[in-house]
Coordinates of C-alpha atoms in Angstrom, one line a residue:
M1 CA -103.0 -30.1 -105.0
A2 CA -105.3 -33.0 -104.7
K3 CA -105.2 -35.0 -108.2
S4 CA -108.2 -35.7 -110.2
D5 CA -109.7 -39.4 -110.8
E6 CA -108.7 -39.0 -114.5
E7 CA -105.0 -37.8 -113.9
L8 CA -104.4 -40.5 -111.6
K9 CA -105.7 -43.1 -114.2
D10 CA -103.5 -41.4 -116.8
V11 CA -100.5 -41.2 -114.4
E12 CA -101.0 -45.4 -113.8
R13 CA -101.1 -45.7 -117.9
Q14 CA -97.7 -43.7 -118.4
W15 CA -96.1 -46.2 -115.7
Q16 CA -97.1 -49.2 -117.6
I17 CA -95.7 -47.9 -120.5
F18 CA -92.5 -46.6 -118.6
Q19 CA -92.0 -50.4 -117.4
E20 CA -92.1 -51.7 -120.6
T21 CA -89.1 -50.3 -121.5
Y22 CA -87.4 -49.8 -118.1
E23 CA -83.7 -51.0 -117.6
A24 CA -82.1 -50.7 -114.4
P25 CA -79.0 -48.7 -114.4
E26 CA -75.8 -49.3 -112.8
S27 CA -75.7 -47.5 -109.6
L28 CA -73.4 -47.3 -106.4
S29 CA -74.0 -48.8 -103.1
N30 CA -75.6 -46.6 -100.3
D31 CA -72.4 -46.5 -98.4
E32 CA -70.5 -45.7 -101.6
L33 CA -72.7 -42.7 -102.6
H34 CA -72.8 -41.7 -98.8
K35 CA -69.0 -40.9 -99.1
I36 CA -69.2 -39.1 -102.3
V37 CA -72.2 -36.8 -101.4
I38 CA -70.5 -36.3 -97.8
E39 CA -67.4 -35.1 -99.5
D40 CA -69.2 -32.6 -102.1
L41 CA -71.1 -31.1 -99.8
T42 CA -68.5 -30.3 -96.8
T43 CA -66.8 -28.5 -99.4
V44 CA -69.8 -26.1 -100.4
S45 CA -71.2 -26.2 -96.9
Q46 CA -68.3 -24.6 -95.4
M47 CA -68.6 -21.4 -97.8
T48 CA -70.2 -18.1 -97.2
V49 CA -73.6 -17.6 -99.4
E50 CA -71.4 -15.4 -101.7
E51 CA -68.6 -17.7 -102.1
Y52 CA -71.0 -20.6 -102.8
T53 CA -73.2 -18.7 -105.4
L54 CA -70.1 -17.5 -106.8
Y55 CA -68.8 -21.2 -107.3
Q56 CA -72.3 -22.7 -108.4
K57 CA -71.6 -20.0 -111.3
W58 CA -68.3 -21.1 -112.1
L59 CA -69.0 -24.7 -112.4
E60 CA -72.0 -23.8 -114.7
I61 CA -69.9 -22.0 -117.4
H62 CA -67.3 -24.6 -117.1
I63 CA -69.9 -27.2 -117.7
K64 CA -71.9 -25.4 -120.4
Y65 CA -69.0 -24.3 -122.3
P66 CA -65.9 -26.4 -122.5
V67 CA -62.9 -25.8 -124.0
H68 CA -59.9 -27.3 -125.9
E69 CA -56.3 -26.6 -126.8
G70 CA -56.3 -24.7 -130.2
L71 CA -53.5 -23.7 -132.1
F72 CA -53.1 -20.4 -130.2
G73 CA -54.0 -21.7 -126.8
P74 CA -57.3 -22.7 -125.2
T75 CA -60.7 -22.2 -127.3
L76 CA -64.3 -23.1 -127.0
E77 CA -65.0 -26.3 -128.5
N78 CA -68.4 -24.9 -129.9
G79 CA -67.3 -22.2 -132.4
D80 CA -71.1 -20.6 -132.7
D81 CA -70.9 -20.2 -128.8
E82 CA -67.8 -17.9 -129.4
I83 CA -69.8 -15.9 -132.1
D84 CA -73.1 -15.6 -129.8
I85 CA -71.1 -14.5 -126.8
R86 CA -69.2 -11.9 -128.7
L87 CA -72.6 -10.8 -130.5
T88 CA -74.5 -10.4 -127.4
K89 CA -71.7 -8.4 -125.4
E90 CA -71.5 -6.0 -128.5
N91 CA -75.2 -5.4 -127.9
I92 CA -75.2 -4.2 -124.2
W93 CA -76.5 -0.8 -123.8
I94 CA -73.7 1.3 -122.5
P95 CA -74.4 5.2 -121.9
E96 CA -72.5 8.1 -123.2
Q97 CA -73.5 10.4 -121.2
P98 CA -74.9 10.5 -117.5
D99 CA -78.3 11.4 -118.5
D100 CA -78.8 9.0 -121.2
Y101 CA -81.1 7.1 -119.0
L102 CA -83.7 9.6 -120.0
K103 CA -83.8 8.5 -123.4
L104 CA -84.3 4.8 -122.9
E105 CA -87.8 3.3 -123.7
P106 CA -87.5 -0.3 -122.4
R107 CA -89.5 -3.1 -123.5
L108 CA -90.0 -6.9 -122.9
I109 CA -89.2 -9.0 -125.5
Y110 CA -90.9 -12.7 -125.0
S111 CA -88.2 -15.1 -125.6
N112 CA -90.4 -18.3 -126.3
G113 CA -88.2 -20.4 -128.3
G114 CA -85.5 -20.6 -130.9
E115 CA -83.3 -17.7 -131.2
L116 CA -84.5 -15.4 -128.8
S117 CA -84.7 -18.0 -126.2
S118 CA -80.7 -19.2 -126.7
K119 CA -80.1 -15.3 -126.5
W120 CA -81.9 -15.2 -123.2
N121 CA -79.6 -17.8 -121.6
T122 CA -76.9 -16.4 -123.0
I123 CA -77.2 -12.9 -121.1
R124 CA -78.7 -14.8 -118.0
T125 CA -75.7 -17.2 -117.9
F126 CA -73.0 -14.5 -118.5
T127 CA -74.7 -11.3 -116.4
S128 CA -75.9 -13.0 -113.1
T129 CA -73.8 -14.6 -110.3
M130 CA -76.9 -16.8 -109.7
K131 CA -76.7 -20.1 -111.2
N132 CA -78.9 -20.1 -114.4
N133 CA -81.6 -23.3 -113.1
N134 CA -84.2 -24.3 -115.8
N135 CA -87.6 -23.8 -113.7
I136 CA -90.0 -26.3 -114.1
G137 CA -93.5 -25.2 -114.3
R138 CA -94.6 -22.0 -115.8
N139 CA -92.5 -19.9 -117.4
L140 CA -92.2 -16.3 -119.5
N141 CA -88.9 -15.2 -120.2
Y142 CA -88.1 -12.1 -121.5
I143 CA -85.7 -9.7 -122.8
V144 CA -85.4 -6.3 -121.5
Q145 CA -84.5 -4.1 -124.9
D146 CA -84.4 -0.5 -125.2
D147 CA -86.8 0.3 -128.1
L148 CA -84.6 2.8 -129.6
T149 CA -81.4 1.3 -130.0
G150 CA -82.3 -2.2 -129.6
K151 CA -79.7 -2.6 -127.0
Y152 CA -79.8 -5.2 -124.2
L153 CA -80.7 -3.9 -120.6
G154 CA -81.4 -7.2 -118.9
V155 CA -83.6 -10.2 -119.0
I156 CA -86.5 -11.3 -116.5
C157 CA -88.1 -15.0 -115.9
I158 CA -91.7 -15.0 -114.4
S159 CA -92.2 -18.4 -113.1
S160 CA -94.8 -20.8 -111.0
D161 CA -95.0 -19.0 -107.4
F162 CA -93.7 -20.6 -104.6
L163 CA -95.9 -22.7 -102.7
D164 CA -95.2 -22.3 -99.2
L165 CA -94.1 -18.7 -98.2
T166 CA -95.5 -17.8 -94.7
P167 CA -95.5 -14.2 -94.7
R168 CA -96.9 -13.7 -97.8
D169 CA -99.4 -16.4 -96.7
N170 CA -100.4 -14.7 -93.6
Y171 CA -100.7 -11.5 -95.7
I172 CA -102.9 -12.7 -98.1
G173 CA -104.9 -14.9 -95.6
W174 CA -104.8 -18.0 -97.3
S175 CA -105.7 -21.1 -96.3
R176 CA -103.8 -24.6 -97.6
E177 CA -106.9 -25.6 -99.2
V178 CA -107.9 -22.6 -101.3
K179 CA -104.3 -21.8 -102.1
T180 CA -103.2 -25.3 -103.7
S181 CA -106.4 -27.7 -103.6
Q182 CA -108.3 -25.0 -105.3
G183 CA -105.6 -23.5 -107.4
M184 CA -105.6 -19.9 -106.5
I185 CA -101.8 -20.1 -106.6
N186 CA -101.9 -20.2 -110.6
H187 CA -103.0 -16.7 -110.1
T188 CA -99.8 -15.6 -108.8
A189 CA -96.3 -15.8 -110.2
I190 CA -92.8 -15.0 -108.9
G191 CA -90.2 -12.8 -110.6
S192 CA -87.4 -15.7 -110.4
T193 CA -84.7 -13.9 -112.8
I194 CA -84.7 -9.8 -112.5
V195 CA -81.1 -9.2 -113.7
P196 CA -79.8 -6.0 -115.2
L197 CA -77.1 -5.6 -117.2
Q198 CA -74.2 -3.6 -115.9
P199 CA -73.8 -0.7 -116.2
L200 CA -77.4 -0.1 -116.0
G201 CA -77.7 -2.1 -112.9
F202 CA -74.8 -0.1 -111.0
N203 CA -75.5 3.5 -112.2
Y204 CA -79.0 3.6 -112.8
L205 CA -80.3 1.1 -110.2
G206 CA -81.5 -1.1 -113.1
G207 CA -82.9 -3.8 -110.9
K208 CA -85.5 -1.8 -109.7
L209 CA -86.5 -0.9 -113.4
L210 CA -86.8 -4.6 -113.9
A211 CA -88.4 -5.2 -110.8
L212 CA -91.3 -3.0 -111.8
L213 CA -91.5 -4.4 -115.5
C214 CA -92.3 -7.7 -113.7
L215 CA -95.7 -5.9 -113.2
T216 CA -96.5 -4.6 -116.8
D217 CA -100.0 -4.9 -118.6
K218 CA -97.6 -7.2 -121.0
V219 CA -96.8 -9.8 -118.5
Q220 CA -100.1 -9.6 -117.4
E221 CA -101.2 -10.7 -120.9
D222 CA -98.8 -13.0 -121.4
W223 CA -99.7 -15.1 -118.2
E224 CA -103.5 -15.2 -119.3
K225 CA -102.7 -16.2 -122.9
Q226 CA -100.2 -18.8 -122.1
Y227 CA -101.8 -20.5 -118.9
H228 CA -105.5 -19.5 -118.7
D229 CA -105.3 -17.9 -115.1
K230 CA -105.7 -14.0 -114.3
L231 CA -102.6 -12.8 -113.0
V232 CA -103.4 -10.5 -110.0
A233 CA -99.9 -10.6 -108.1
V234 CA -96.5 -10.9 -108.4
T235 CA -93.7 -12.5 -105.7
T236 CA -90.2 -12.0 -105.5
T237 CA -87.0 -12.7 -103.3
S238 CA -84.0 -11.2 -102.4
L239 CA -80.4 -12.9 -103.0
Y240 CA -78.9 -12.1 -100.0
G241 CA -81.4 -10.7 -97.3
H242 CA -79.8 -10.2 -93.9
N243 CA -76.5 -11.3 -95.2
K244 CA -76.2 -8.0 -97.9
A245 CA -74.2 -5.4 -97.3
G246 CA -76.0 -2.4 -96.0
G247 CA -79.0 -4.7 -95.2
L248 CA -81.2 -3.3 -98.3
S249 CA -82.1 -5.3 -101.4
Q250 CA -83.1 -3.4 -104.6
Y251 CA -86.7 -4.1 -104.0
D252 CA -86.6 -2.3 -100.4
N253 CA -88.5 0.8 -100.4
L254 CA -89.6 0.2 -104.2
K255 CA -93.1 1.5 -104.9
H256 CA -95.7 -1.0 -105.7
W257 CA -93.7 -3.8 -103.8
K258 CA -94.3 -4.5 -100.1
K259 CA -92.1 -6.1 -97.9
M260 CA -93.5 -9.3 -96.3
G261 CA -90.3 -10.6 -94.1
Y262 CA -88.0 -13.2 -94.7
T263 CA -87.8 -16.9 -95.6
S264 CA -86.6 -19.5 -93.4
G265 CA -83.1 -21.3 -94.6
S266 CA -83.2 -21.1 -98.1
V267 CA -79.8 -22.2 -99.5
S268 CA -79.7 -25.6 -100.8
Y269 CA -76.4 -26.9 -101.0
E270 CA -75.7 -28.7 -104.3
T271 CA -73.4 -31.9 -105.4
R272 CA -71.3 -31.7 -108.3
K273 CA -73.1 -32.9 -111.6
P274 CA -71.3 -35.8 -111.4
T275 CA -72.4 -36.9 -108.2
T276 CA -76.1 -35.5 -108.9
A277 CA -76.1 -38.0 -111.8
L278 CA -74.7 -40.9 -109.7
M279 CA -77.4 -40.1 -107.0
L280 CA -80.1 -40.2 -109.9
D281 CA -78.9 -43.4 -111.2
W282 CA -79.4 -45.0 -107.3
L283 CA -83.0 -43.5 -107.2
K284 CA -83.7 -44.9 -110.5
K285 CA -82.6 -48.0 -109.6
N286 CA -83.7 -48.4 -106.0
H287 CA -86.8 -46.2 -105.7
T288 CA -87.9 -46.7 -109.5
R289 CA -91.8 -45.8 -108.8
K290 CA -90.6 -42.3 -107.2
Y291 CA -87.9 -41.6 -109.9
F292 CA -90.7 -42.0 -112.2
E293 CA -93.3 -39.7 -110.7
W294 CA -90.6 -37.2 -110.0
Y295 CA -88.9 -37.2 -113.6
V296 CA -91.0 -38.8 -116.1
A297 CA -94.4 -38.8 -115.3
K298 CA -96.9 -35.7 -116.7
N299 CA -100.0 -34.2 -115.9
L300 CA -103.1 -33.6 -118.4
D301 CA -101.5 -30.4 -119.1
G302 CA -98.3 -32.1 -120.2
M303 CA -96.6 -30.5 -117.2
P304 CA -94.7 -32.3 -114.8
Y305 CA -96.8 -34.4 -112.5
K306 CA -94.6 -33.5 -109.3
R307 CA -94.2 -29.7 -108.6
D308 CA -90.8 -29.0 -107.4
H309 CA -89.7 -32.4 -108.0
K310 CA -85.8 -31.7 -108.0
N311 CA -85.8 -30.7 -104.2
R312 CA -88.2 -33.4 -103.4
S313 CA -85.8 -36.1 -105.1
Y314 CA -82.9 -34.9 -103.4
T315 CA -84.4 -34.5 -100.0
F316 CA -85.5 -38.2 -100.4
I317 CA -82.3 -39.0 -101.3
Y318 CA -80.3 -37.6 -99.0
S319 CA -83.1 -38.9 -96.0
Q320 CA -82.1 -42.6 -97.3
L321 CA -78.4 -41.8 -96.9
N322 CA -78.4 -40.2 -93.6
I323 CA -76.9 -37.0 -94.7
P324 CA -76.7 -34.6 -92.0
K325 CA -79.0 -31.9 -92.2
E326 CA -76.3 -29.2 -91.9
L327 CA -74.6 -30.1 -94.8
I328 CA -77.8 -29.7 -96.7
R329 CA -79.1 -26.4 -96.1
S330 CA -77.8 -23.2 -94.8
E331 CA -80.0 -21.0 -92.5
H332 CA -79.5 -18.0 -94.7
A333 CA -82.7 -15.8 -95.0
R334 CA -84.2 -14.0 -98.0
G335 CA -86.3 -11.0 -98.1
I336 CA -90.1 -11.6 -99.2
Y337 CA -91.7 -9.0 -101.2
F338 CA -95.3 -8.8 -103.0
S339 CA -97.1 -6.7 -105.1
P340 CA -100.6 -6.9 -105.5
L341 CA -101.8 -5.9 -109.0
Y342 CA -105.7 -5.4 -107.8
T343 CA -107.1 -3.4 -104.5
N344 CA -108.8 -6.3 -103.9
T345 CA -106.2 -9.1 -104.7
N346 CA -106.1 -11.0 -101.4
E347 CA -110.1 -11.3 -101.5
F348 CA -109.5 -12.5 -104.7
L349 CA -107.1 -15.1 -103.7
R350 CA -109.4 -16.2 -101.1
K351 CA -112.2 -16.8 -103.2
E352 CA -114.2 -14.4 -101.7
I353 CA -114.8 -12.4 -105.0
T354 CA -114.8 -13.0 -108.6
E355 CA -112.8 -12.2 -111.2
D356 CA -115.2 -9.4 -112.5
R357 CA -115.1 -7.5 -109.3
L358 CA -111.0 -7.2 -109.3
A359 CA -110.2 -3.2 -109.0
K360 CA -106.6 -2.3 -110.6
A361 CA -104.1 -1.2 -108.0
F362 CA -102.2 1.2 -110.2
D363 CA -101.1 1.8 -113.6
T364 CA -99.1 -0.8 -115.0
S365 CA -98.3 0.4 -118.7
Y366 CA -94.5 0.8 -119.9
N367 CA -95.1 4.5 -119.5
A368 CA -96.0 4.8 -116.0
L369 CA -93.9 2.4 -114.6
V370 CA -90.6 3.3 -116.4
N371 CA -91.4 7.0 -115.3
I372 CA -91.6 5.6 -111.8
W373 CA -88.0 4.5 -111.9
K374 CA -86.8 7.8 -114.0
E375 CA -88.4 10.4 -111.7
K376 CA -88.1 8.8 -108.4
Y377 CA -85.1 6.6 -108.0
V378 CA -82.4 7.5 -111.0
G379 CA -81.7 11.2 -110.7
R380 CA -80.2 11.5 -107.3
R381 CA -78.2 8.1 -107.9
V382 CA -76.6 9.3 -111.0
R383 CA -75.6 12.8 -109.5
S384 CA -74.3 11.1 -106.4
L385 CA -71.9 8.8 -108.9
V386 CA -71.0 11.9 -110.7
E387 CA -69.9 13.7 -107.9
Q388 CA -68.1 10.8 -106.1
G389 CA -66.4 10.2 -109.7
R390 CA -67.7 6.6 -109.8
F391 CA -69.8 6.8 -112.6
T392 CA -68.7 4.0 -115.0
K393 CA -69.0 2.6 -118.6
E394 CA -67.7 -0.9 -117.7
T395 CA -70.0 -3.8 -118.5
L396 CA -69.8 -7.0 -116.2
F397 CA -69.9 -10.0 -118.4
Y398 CA -68.5 -13.3 -116.9
D399 CA -67.4 -14.9 -120.1
D400 CA -63.7 -14.8 -118.8
L401 CA -64.5 -17.4 -116.4
I402 CA -64.3 -19.6 -119.2
Y403 CA -60.8 -19.7 -119.2
M404 CA -60.2 -19.1 -115.4
D405 CA -59.7 -21.9 -112.5
W406 CA -61.4 -21.4 -109.1
E407 CA -58.8 -19.7 -107.3
E408 CA -58.6 -16.9 -110.2
T409 CA -62.4 -16.7 -110.3
K410 CA -62.5 -16.2 -106.7
A411 CA -59.7 -13.5 -106.6
K412 CA -61.5 -11.3 -108.9
Y413 CA -64.6 -11.8 -108.5
L414 CA -66.1 -12.6 -104.9
P415 CA -65.6 -8.8 -103.8
Q416 CA -68.3 -8.2 -106.0
V417 CA -70.8 -10.8 -105.5
G418 CA -74.1 -9.4 -103.2
R419 CA -72.4 -6.2 -103.4

């Protein structure tokens, strides 16, 4: 998106202030850093998508939740974390009878800071195999909770949409100028986290419920209140695409969600955290202006000056170090799904009509969307599981990874990833 003269001048002002206190860090030489990066990326690029996903989760938990030897064996260094994890697990919704889903009244609890934000992160970290990355840009985090019991059903994050998804952009008829330079990308968002807790996810197709809840009036109202843009469509992508066992995603054949096709290679392999820190020190010392624009500068709204700054910086560093492309990214494709909230969403996004002419495509109230889930998807699923003796009350909470090594983690959990 083109920067205004005012914004460019403000960034130069920030750059002058940055230089006044800047001290170049110690950093490795190109050859030294190249060797370490190659070692890291060679290890992970040889993994399957599922194994790499689980490996990232294992690393994340060990970094966030360090342990030490206590009187009775290993224990968390932070006792408050121990309490938070226990209380979260105790509040997971578990059915007493197979048809208990009929009593559920799912609601979105906006988690915009403080205790709710901490709780959202705890649920997200320990219930999804995907690494809990902090998205840069716009984010609406929600805990999905049963209104009657107060029990947790899952977590959702609605974020700034991907700038480039060719199948989606072709469907809309978007030109680059209108999408980015004229800011229409800000009228769409992406469901970057759609994670049901277990056993809701397995027994009751909880992922479908949460995907429908991404479209609610609540999300649309919060987006407009927080960011002053009308939300007219939501995007999401599947985790495993063609690689998923059975070939289907939870979004396939889901009402109000249209399948657009697949991404190109979408898994960027990451170095270990200590290596990443070395890379950023190298960038800060050798390409200070780029480091400043990617990690320090803010736009006039107080948001990062450069969008997608992590990927931009890593791509630049890898190119400067001559890291082979096959070690950086896999050709794993993910499914792309798109939900227009208005019958004329595409016309609005192409700037052919104004906001006042938008016409609702479907009922986006809680009741309407939850009823679709209950009536269209769940009944047959539950009957089938009961008949097969597969209905379960087991939760899936990855807190035991805190005390497991990588080989133990792989043996216990790898068969479940992407299931």
